[in-house]
Coordinates of C-alpha atoms in Angstrom, one line a residue:
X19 CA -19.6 -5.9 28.2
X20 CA -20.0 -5.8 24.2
X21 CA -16.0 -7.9 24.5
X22 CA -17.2 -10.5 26.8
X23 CA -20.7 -11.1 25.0
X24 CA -18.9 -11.1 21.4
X25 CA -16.3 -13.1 22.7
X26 CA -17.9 -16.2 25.3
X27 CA -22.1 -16.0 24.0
X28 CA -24.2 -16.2 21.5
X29 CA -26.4 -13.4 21.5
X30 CA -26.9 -11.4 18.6
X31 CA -26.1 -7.8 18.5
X32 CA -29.8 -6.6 19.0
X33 CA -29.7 -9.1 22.2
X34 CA -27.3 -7.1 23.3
X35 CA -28.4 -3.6 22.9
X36 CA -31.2 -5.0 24.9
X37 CA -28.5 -5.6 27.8
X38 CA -26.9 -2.3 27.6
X39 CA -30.2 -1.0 27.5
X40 CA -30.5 -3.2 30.8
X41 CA -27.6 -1.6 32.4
X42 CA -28.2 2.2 31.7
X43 CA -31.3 1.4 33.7
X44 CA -30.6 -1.0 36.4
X45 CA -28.9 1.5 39.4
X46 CA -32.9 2.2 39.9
X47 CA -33.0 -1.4 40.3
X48 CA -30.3 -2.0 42.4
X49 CA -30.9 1.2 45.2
X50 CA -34.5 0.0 45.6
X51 CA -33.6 -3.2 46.2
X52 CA -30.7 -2.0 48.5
X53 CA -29.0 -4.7 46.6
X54 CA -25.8 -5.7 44.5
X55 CA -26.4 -7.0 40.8
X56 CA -24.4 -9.3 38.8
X57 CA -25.5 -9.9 35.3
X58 CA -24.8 -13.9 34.3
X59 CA -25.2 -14.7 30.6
X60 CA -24.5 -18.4 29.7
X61 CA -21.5 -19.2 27.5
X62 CA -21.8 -20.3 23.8
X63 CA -21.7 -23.7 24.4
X64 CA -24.3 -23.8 27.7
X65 CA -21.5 -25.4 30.3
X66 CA -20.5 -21.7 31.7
X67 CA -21.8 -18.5 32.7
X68 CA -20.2 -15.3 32.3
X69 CA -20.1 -12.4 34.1
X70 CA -20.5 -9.2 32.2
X71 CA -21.9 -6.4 34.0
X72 CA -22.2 -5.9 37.9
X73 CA -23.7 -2.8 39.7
X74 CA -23.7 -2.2 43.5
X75 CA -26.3 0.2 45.3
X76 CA -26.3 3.8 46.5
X77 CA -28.9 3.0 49.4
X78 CA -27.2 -0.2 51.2
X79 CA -23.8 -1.7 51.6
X80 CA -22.6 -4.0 49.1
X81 CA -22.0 -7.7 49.2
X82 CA -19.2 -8.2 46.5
X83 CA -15.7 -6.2 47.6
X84 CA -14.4 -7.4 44.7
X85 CA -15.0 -6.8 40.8
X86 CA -16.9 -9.9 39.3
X87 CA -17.3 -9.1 35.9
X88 CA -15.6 -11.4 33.4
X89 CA -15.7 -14.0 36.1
X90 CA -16.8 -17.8 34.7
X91 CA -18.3 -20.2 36.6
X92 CA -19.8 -23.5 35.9
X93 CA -23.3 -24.9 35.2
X94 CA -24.6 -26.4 38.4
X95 CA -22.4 -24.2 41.1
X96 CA -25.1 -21.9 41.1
X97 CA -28.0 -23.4 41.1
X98 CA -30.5 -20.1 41.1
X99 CA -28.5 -19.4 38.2
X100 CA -29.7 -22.3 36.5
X101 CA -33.5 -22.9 37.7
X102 CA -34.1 -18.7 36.6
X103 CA -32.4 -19.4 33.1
X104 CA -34.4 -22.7 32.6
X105 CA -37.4 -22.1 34.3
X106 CA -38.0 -18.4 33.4
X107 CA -38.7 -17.5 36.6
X108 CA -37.5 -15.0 39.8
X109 CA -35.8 -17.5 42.3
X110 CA -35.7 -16.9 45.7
X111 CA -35.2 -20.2 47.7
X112 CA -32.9 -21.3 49.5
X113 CA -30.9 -19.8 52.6
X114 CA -28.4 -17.1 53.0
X115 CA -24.6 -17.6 51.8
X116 CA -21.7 -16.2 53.6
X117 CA -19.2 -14.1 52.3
X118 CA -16.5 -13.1 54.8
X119 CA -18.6 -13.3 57.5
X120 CA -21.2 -11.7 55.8
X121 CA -24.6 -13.0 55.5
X122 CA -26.1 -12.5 51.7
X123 CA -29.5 -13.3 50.3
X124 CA -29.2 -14.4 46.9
X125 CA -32.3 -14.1 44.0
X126 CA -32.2 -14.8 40.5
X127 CA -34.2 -13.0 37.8
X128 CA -34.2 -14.0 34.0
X129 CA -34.0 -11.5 31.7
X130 CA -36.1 -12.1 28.9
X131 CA -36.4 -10.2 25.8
X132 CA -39.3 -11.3 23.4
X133 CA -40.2 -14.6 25.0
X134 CA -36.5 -15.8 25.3
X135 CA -34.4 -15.4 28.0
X136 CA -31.1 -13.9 27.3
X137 CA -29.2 -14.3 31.4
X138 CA -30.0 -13.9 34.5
X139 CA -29.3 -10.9 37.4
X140 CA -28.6 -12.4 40.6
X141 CA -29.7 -9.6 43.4
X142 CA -27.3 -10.3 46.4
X143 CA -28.5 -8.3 49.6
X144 CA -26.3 -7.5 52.5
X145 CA -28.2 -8.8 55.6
X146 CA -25.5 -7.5 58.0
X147 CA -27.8 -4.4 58.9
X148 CA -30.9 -5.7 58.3
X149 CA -33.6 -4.1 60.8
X150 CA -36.9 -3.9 60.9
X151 CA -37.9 -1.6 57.6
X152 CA -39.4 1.7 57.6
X153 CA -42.4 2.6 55.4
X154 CA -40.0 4.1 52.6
X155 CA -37.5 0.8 52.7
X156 CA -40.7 -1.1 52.1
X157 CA -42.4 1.3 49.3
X158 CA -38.4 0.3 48.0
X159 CA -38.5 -3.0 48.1
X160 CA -42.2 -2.9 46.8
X161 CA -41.1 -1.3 44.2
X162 CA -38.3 -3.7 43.6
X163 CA -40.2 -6.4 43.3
X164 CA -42.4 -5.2 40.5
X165 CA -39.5 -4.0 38.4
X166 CA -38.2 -7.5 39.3
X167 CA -41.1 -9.2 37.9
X168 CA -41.3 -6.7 34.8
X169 CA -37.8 -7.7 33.3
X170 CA -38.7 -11.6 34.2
X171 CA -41.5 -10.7 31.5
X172 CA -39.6 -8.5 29.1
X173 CA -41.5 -5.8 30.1
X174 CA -38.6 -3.7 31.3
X175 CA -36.4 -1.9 29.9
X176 CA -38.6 0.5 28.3
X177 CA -37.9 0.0 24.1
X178 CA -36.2 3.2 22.6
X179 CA -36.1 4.8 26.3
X180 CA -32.8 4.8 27.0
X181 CA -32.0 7.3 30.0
X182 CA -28.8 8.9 30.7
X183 CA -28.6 8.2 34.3
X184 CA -25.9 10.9 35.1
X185 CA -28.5 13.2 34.3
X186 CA -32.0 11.8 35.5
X187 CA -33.4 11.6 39.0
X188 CA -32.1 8.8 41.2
X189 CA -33.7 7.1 44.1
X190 CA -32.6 9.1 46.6
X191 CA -33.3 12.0 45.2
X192 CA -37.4 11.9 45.5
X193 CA -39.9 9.0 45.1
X194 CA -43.3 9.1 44.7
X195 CA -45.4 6.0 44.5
X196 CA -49.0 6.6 42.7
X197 CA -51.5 3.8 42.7
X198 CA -53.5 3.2 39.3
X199 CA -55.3 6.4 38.9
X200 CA -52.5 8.6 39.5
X201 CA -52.8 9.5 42.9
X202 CA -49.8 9.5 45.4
X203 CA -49.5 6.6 48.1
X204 CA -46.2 7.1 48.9
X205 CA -43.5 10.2 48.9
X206 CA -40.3 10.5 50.0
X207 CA -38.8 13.5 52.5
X208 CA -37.0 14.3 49.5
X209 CA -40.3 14.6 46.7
X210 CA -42.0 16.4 49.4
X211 CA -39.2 18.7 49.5
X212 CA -38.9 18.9 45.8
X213 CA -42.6 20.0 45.2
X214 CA -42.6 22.3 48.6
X215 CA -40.1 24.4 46.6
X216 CA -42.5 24.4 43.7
X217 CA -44.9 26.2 45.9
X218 CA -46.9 23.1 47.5
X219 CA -48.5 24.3 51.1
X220 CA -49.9 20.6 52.0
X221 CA -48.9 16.9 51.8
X222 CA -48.6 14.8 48.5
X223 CA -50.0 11.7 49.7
X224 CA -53.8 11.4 48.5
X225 CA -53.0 14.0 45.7
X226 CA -53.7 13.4 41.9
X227 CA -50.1 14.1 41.1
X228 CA -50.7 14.9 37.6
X229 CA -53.5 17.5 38.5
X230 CA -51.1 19.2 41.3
X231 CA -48.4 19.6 39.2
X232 CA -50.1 21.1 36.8
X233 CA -51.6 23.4 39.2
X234 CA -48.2 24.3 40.7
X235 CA -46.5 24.8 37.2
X236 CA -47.1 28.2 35.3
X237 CA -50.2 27.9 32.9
X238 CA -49.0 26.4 29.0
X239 CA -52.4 25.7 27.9
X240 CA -52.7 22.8 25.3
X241 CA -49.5 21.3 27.3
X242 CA -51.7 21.3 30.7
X243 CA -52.9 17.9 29.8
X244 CA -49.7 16.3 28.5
X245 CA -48.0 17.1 31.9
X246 CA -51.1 15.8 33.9
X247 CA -50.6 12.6 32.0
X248 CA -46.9 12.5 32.6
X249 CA -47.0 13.2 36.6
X250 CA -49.6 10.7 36.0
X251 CA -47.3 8.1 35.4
X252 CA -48.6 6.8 32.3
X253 CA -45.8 6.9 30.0
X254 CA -42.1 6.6 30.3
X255 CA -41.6 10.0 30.0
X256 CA -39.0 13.2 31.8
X257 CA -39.7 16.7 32.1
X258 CA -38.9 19.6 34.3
X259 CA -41.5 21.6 36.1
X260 CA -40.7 25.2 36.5
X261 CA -43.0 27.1 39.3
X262 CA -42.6 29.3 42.0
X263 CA -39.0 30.0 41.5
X264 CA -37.9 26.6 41.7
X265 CA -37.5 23.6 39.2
X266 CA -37.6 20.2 39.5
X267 CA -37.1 17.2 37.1
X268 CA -39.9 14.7 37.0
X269 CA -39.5 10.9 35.6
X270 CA -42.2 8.7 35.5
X271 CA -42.2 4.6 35.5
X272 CA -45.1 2.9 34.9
X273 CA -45.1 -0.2 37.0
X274 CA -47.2 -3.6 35.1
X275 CA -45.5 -6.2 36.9
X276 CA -47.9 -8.7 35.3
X277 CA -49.0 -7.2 32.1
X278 CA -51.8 -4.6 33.5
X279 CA -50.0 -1.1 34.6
X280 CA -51.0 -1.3 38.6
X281 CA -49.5 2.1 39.5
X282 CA -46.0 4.0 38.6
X283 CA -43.4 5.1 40.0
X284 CA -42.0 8.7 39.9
X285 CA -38.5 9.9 40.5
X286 CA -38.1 13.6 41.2
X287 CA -35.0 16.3 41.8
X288 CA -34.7 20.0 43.1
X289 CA -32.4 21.0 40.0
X290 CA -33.4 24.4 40.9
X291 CA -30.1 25.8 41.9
X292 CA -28.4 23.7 39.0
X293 CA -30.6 25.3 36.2
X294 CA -29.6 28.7 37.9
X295 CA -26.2 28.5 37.3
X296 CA -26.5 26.9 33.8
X297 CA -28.7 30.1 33.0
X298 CA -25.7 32.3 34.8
X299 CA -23.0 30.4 32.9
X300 CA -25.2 30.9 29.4
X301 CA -24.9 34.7 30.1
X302 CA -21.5 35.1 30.7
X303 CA -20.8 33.3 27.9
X304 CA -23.2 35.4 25.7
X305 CA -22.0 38.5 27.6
X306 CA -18.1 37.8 26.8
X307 CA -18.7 36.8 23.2
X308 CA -20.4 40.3 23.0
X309 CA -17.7 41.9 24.2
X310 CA -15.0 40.3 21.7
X311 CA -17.8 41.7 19.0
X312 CA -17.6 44.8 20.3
X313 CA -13.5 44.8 20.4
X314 CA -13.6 43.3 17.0
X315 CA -15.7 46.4 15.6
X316 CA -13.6 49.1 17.9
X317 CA -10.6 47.7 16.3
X318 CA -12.1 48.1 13.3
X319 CA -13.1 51.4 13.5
X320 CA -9.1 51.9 14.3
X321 CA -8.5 50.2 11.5
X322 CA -10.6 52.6 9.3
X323 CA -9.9 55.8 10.6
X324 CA -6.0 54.6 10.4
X325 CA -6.5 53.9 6.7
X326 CA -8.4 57.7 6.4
X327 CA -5.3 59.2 7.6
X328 CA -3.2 57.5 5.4
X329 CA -5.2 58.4 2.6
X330 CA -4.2 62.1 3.4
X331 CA -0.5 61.4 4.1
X332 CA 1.8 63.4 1.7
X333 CA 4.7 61.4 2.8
X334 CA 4.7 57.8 0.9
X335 CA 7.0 56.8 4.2
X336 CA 4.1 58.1 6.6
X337 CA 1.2 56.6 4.6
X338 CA 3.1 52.8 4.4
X339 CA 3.3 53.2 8.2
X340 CA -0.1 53.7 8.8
X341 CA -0.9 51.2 6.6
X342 CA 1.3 48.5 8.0
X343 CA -0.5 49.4 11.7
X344 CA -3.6 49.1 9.5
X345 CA -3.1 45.6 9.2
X346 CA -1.5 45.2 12.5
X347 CA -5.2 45.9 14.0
X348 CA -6.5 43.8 11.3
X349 CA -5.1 40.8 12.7
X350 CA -6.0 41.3 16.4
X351 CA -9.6 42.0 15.3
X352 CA -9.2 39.0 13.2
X353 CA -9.2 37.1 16.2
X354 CA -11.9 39.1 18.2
X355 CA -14.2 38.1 15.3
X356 CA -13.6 34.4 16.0
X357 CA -13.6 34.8 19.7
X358 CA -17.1 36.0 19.2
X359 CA -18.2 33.4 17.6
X360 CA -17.1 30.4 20.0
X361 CA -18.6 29.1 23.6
X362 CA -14.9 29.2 24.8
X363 CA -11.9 31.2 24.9
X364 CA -10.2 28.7 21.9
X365 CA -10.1 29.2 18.2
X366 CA -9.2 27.3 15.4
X367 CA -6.2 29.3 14.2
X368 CA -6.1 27.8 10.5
X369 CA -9.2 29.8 9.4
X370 CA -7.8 32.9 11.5
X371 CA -4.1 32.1 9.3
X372 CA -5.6 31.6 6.4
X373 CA -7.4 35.1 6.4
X374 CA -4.5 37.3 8.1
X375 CA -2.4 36.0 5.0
X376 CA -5.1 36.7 2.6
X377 CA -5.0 40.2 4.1
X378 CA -1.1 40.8 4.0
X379 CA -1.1 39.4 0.5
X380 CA -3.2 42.6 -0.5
X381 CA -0.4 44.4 -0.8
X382 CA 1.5 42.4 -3.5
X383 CA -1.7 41.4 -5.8
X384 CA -1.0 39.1 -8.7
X385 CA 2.5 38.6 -8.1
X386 CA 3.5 36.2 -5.2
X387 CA 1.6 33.4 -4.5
X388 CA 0.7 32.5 -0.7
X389 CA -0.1 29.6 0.6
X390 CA -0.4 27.5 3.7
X391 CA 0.3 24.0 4.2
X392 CA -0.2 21.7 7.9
X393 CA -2.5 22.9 10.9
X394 CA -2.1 25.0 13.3
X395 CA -5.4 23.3 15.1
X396 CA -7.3 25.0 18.1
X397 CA -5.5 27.1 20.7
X398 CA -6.0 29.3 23.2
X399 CA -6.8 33.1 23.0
X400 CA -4.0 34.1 25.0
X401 CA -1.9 32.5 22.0
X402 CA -3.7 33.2 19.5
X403 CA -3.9 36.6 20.0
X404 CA -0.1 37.7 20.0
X405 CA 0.4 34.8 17.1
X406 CA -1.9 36.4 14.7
X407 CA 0.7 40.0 15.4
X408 CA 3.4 37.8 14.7
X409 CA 2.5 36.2 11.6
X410 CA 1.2 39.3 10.3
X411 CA 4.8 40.8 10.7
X412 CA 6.7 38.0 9.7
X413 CA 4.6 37.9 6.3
X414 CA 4.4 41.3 5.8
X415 CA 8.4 41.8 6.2
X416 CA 9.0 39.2 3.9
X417 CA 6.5 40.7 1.0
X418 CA 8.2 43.9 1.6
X419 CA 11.5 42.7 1.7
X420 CA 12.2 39.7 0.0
X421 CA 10.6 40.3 -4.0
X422 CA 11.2 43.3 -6.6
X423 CA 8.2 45.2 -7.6
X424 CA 6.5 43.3 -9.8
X425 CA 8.6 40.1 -9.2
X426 CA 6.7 36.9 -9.2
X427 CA 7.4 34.5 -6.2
X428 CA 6.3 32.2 -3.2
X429 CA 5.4 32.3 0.3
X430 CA 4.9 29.3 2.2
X431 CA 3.7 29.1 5.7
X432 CA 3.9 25.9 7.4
X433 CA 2.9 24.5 11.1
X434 CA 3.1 21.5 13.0
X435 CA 2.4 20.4 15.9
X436 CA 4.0 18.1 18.6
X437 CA 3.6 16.4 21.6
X438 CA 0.7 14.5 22.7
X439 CA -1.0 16.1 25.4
X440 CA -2.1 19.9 25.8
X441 CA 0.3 21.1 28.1
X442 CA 3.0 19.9 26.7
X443 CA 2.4 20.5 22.7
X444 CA 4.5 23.0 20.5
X445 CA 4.0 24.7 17.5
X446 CA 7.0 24.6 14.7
X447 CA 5.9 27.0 12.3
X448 CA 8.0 28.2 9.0
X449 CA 7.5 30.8 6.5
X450 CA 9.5 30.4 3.7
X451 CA 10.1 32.8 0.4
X452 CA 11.6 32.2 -2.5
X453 CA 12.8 36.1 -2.9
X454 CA 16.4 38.0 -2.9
X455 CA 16.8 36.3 0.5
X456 CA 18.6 37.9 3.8
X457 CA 21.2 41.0 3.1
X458 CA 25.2 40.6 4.2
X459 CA 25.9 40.3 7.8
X460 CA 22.0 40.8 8.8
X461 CA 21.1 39.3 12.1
X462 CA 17.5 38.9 12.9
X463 CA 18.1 38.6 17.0
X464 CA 19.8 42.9 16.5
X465 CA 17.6 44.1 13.6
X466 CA 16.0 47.5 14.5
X467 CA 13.3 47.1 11.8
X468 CA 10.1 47.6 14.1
X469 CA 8.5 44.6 13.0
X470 CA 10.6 42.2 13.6
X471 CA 11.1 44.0 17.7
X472 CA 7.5 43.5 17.8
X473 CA 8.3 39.8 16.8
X474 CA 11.3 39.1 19.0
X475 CA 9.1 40.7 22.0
X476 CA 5.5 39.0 21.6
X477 CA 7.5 35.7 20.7
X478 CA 10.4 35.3 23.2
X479 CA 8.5 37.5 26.1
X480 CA 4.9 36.7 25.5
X481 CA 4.6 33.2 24.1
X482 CA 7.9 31.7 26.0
X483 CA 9.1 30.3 22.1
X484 CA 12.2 31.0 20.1
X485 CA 12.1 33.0 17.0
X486 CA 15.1 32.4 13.6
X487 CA 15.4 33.5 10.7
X488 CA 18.3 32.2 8.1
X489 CA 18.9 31.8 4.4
X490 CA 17.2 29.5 2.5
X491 CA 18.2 27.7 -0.3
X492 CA 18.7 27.6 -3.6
X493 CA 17.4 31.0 -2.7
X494 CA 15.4 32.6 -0.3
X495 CA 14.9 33.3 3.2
X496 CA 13.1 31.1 6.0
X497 CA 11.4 32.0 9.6
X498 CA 11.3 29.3 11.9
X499 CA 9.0 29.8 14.9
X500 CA 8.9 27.5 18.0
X501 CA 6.1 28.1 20.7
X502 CA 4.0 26.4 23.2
X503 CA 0.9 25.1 22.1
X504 CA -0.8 26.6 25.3
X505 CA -0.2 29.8 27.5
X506 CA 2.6 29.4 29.5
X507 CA 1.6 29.8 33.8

């Protein structure tokens, strides 16, 4: 819509928030109407209208099988077009067109915003199955009209009310119709329903709505009299209403189809079992990130009784193994720690890289400078998880390895990633030293050195990558690590 205003009228931009604003609300418009709607705006230079939104109905069948938006058509074809645009006024004269065989009522509403009329909706009704209405189809079509006549006079939309119509009532799900003083003329199967589960023994219909709900709903004090108002109908308001075990969501339209509010309308949902499993999914996700906390301080209290035992070691050999499974733990509870933290079982790995090689660096203070450079970006636990390990070896390995006591050097670890999409992006990731670089003959795919096992196995078996490491130059050795971005199925 904002491409086909911009680009064929001249409305300004707040003109057309006013339409979207139009649009977000219209569907209400549309099922009460049983009723297609086209929105016409006329072209920049007044010979043409353009089509730029269209809506067909949830209640009825529709009249258009085709898309009509960004459709032109010419001053004068139309002729309800033209006396609602110049006139200011709904349109209904005139008889029937047919449309493959289809007989369709046609009406024309302006759409004015602040005394000027911006286009015009033209309501197209399938009369194929027309019968002889019930008394909901006509508290619809009632209904209908008034909203009808309350956008001819800029009265709808309601300013700054814009609703998010994936998540409020819809027609079909309960409607009430309350005359002036709040009280119910009208409700739906569906409302009735709706308030039943709330605890309601009776019928609505000659109820104050405002007082009932109140009753129904668990006392709030002060708020009492801001939900009577509401189910009232005197404001453009939501809310839910919690009561009896059930819940339902309440939103109110205040209906002034010629300036003086004559009754509302009220649009209500049993999201009972919906709020239930929102509250069930809010506790298992508070329940698993408890349990990664409690991994994360287990791990920890590995960790600490690991570094205990060193600490009594007499062999140097035995207390640098503890130590290295020390940091080994480190890096799983590393990621734990995050875990518990999130909503979901993803992390963003940079801040878990950043602080397993901060950790590993301990063991060389002052004298090689680590760094990392690129993004890893978010992935998965199941990833994460064994990557932390493996970086965590790989860095370790090299501090060990690769520099002199007391030699100054870098380490450098590096990721990319490729590929667009999730299942199909891969992680190149280097480490590079600067060191003594790789001994005569060594070959990292035979090495017996546990750390790099652990690599070969968590890389190769658990992530699905490869795993290299070569000589680097001038001097120097580099890892190069290719993985899947995700868990491989």
């Amino acid at each position: 819509m904002n491409d086909l205003v911009r680009q064929h009228t001249a409305l300004s931009e707040t003109d057309l928030e006013w339409l979207h604003l139009l649009v977000s609300e219209w569907q209400l418009l549309s099922d009460l109407s049983f009723a297609d709607l086209v929105l016409w705006v006329p072209t920049l230079d007044g010979t043409r209208y353009v089509s730029v939104a269209q809506m067909r109905p949830n209640t009825g069948p529709t009249s258009y099988q085709d898309d009509m938006v960004g459709h032109l058509v010419p001053r004068g074809r139309r002729p309800l077009l033209d006396a609602a645009l110049d006139e200011g006024r709904i349109v209904r004269e005139g008889d029937p067109e047919w449309r493959e065989e289809v007989p369709v009522r046609v009406e024309s509403i302006p759409v004015r915003r602040e005394g000027r009329v911006l286009g015009v909706i033209a309501r197209n009704t399938n009369l194929l199955t027309v019968r002889t209405p019930s008394r909901l189809e006509l508290t619809y079509l009632q209904s209908a009209s008034d909203l009808a006549q309350m956008i001819a006079a800029g009265a709808f939309p309601f300013p700054g009310q814009q609703v998010d119509m994936d998540a409020s009532p819809r027609v079909g799900d309960g409607l009430m119709r309350l005359d002036a003083d709040g009280v119910v003329t009208y409700a739906s199967p569906n409302a009735l329903s709706a308030y039943h589960r709330l605890g309601l023994a009776s019928d609505l219909v000659g109820q104050h709505l405002g007082t009932t709900t109140a009753e129904l709903a668990p006392s709030r004090g002060p708020v009492d009299e801001a939900l009577v108002k509401l189910a009232s109908g005197w404001a453009p308001r939501e809310t839910e209403v919690e009561g009896n075990g059930g819940v339902i969501q309440l939103r109110a339209i205040p209906l002034k189809p010629k300036g003086t509010r004559i009754g509302s309308l009220v649009l209500c949902r049993d999201v009972t079992e919906l709020r239930r499993r929102e509250r069930e999914l809010i506790t298992k996700d508070a329940t698993i990130r408890e349990i990664h906390h409690r991994v994360k301080n287990n791990l920890q209290t590995v960790a600490a009784l690991l570094r205990l035992q060193a600490r009594r070691m007499d062999s140097e050999n035995g207390r640098e193994a503890l130590n290295e499974a020390v940091r080994r733990v480190g890096s799983i509870a590393i990621v734990h720690e995050t875990l518990s933290q999130n909503l979901d079982e993803r992390v963003e790995f940079d801040e878990i890289a950043d602080r397993v090689i901060a950790m590993v660096a301990e063991i060389s203070p002052g004298k090689v400078d680590c760094r990392r450079t690129g993004r890893f970006g978010i992935l998965d636990a199941e990833v994460a998880t064994p990557l932390s390990m493996v970086l965590t070896e790989i860095l370790q390995n090299a501090l060990e390895h690769a520099f002199a006591p007391g030699e100054r050097g870098t380490l450098e670890v590096s990721a990319m990633r490729s590929g667009t999409g999730r299942d199909d992006a891969r992680l190149l990731i280097t480490v590079l030293d600067d060191g003594c670089g790789l001994p005569e003959g060594f070959d990292p795919q035979r090495a017996g050195n546990l750390g790099l096992q652990i690599v070969r196995t968590l890389v190769e078996g658990e992530l699905g990558g490869s795993f290299d490491m070569v000589a680097s130059e001038p001097r120097g050795t580099k890892v190069v690590l290719d993985i899947p971005a995700s868990p491989q199925k």
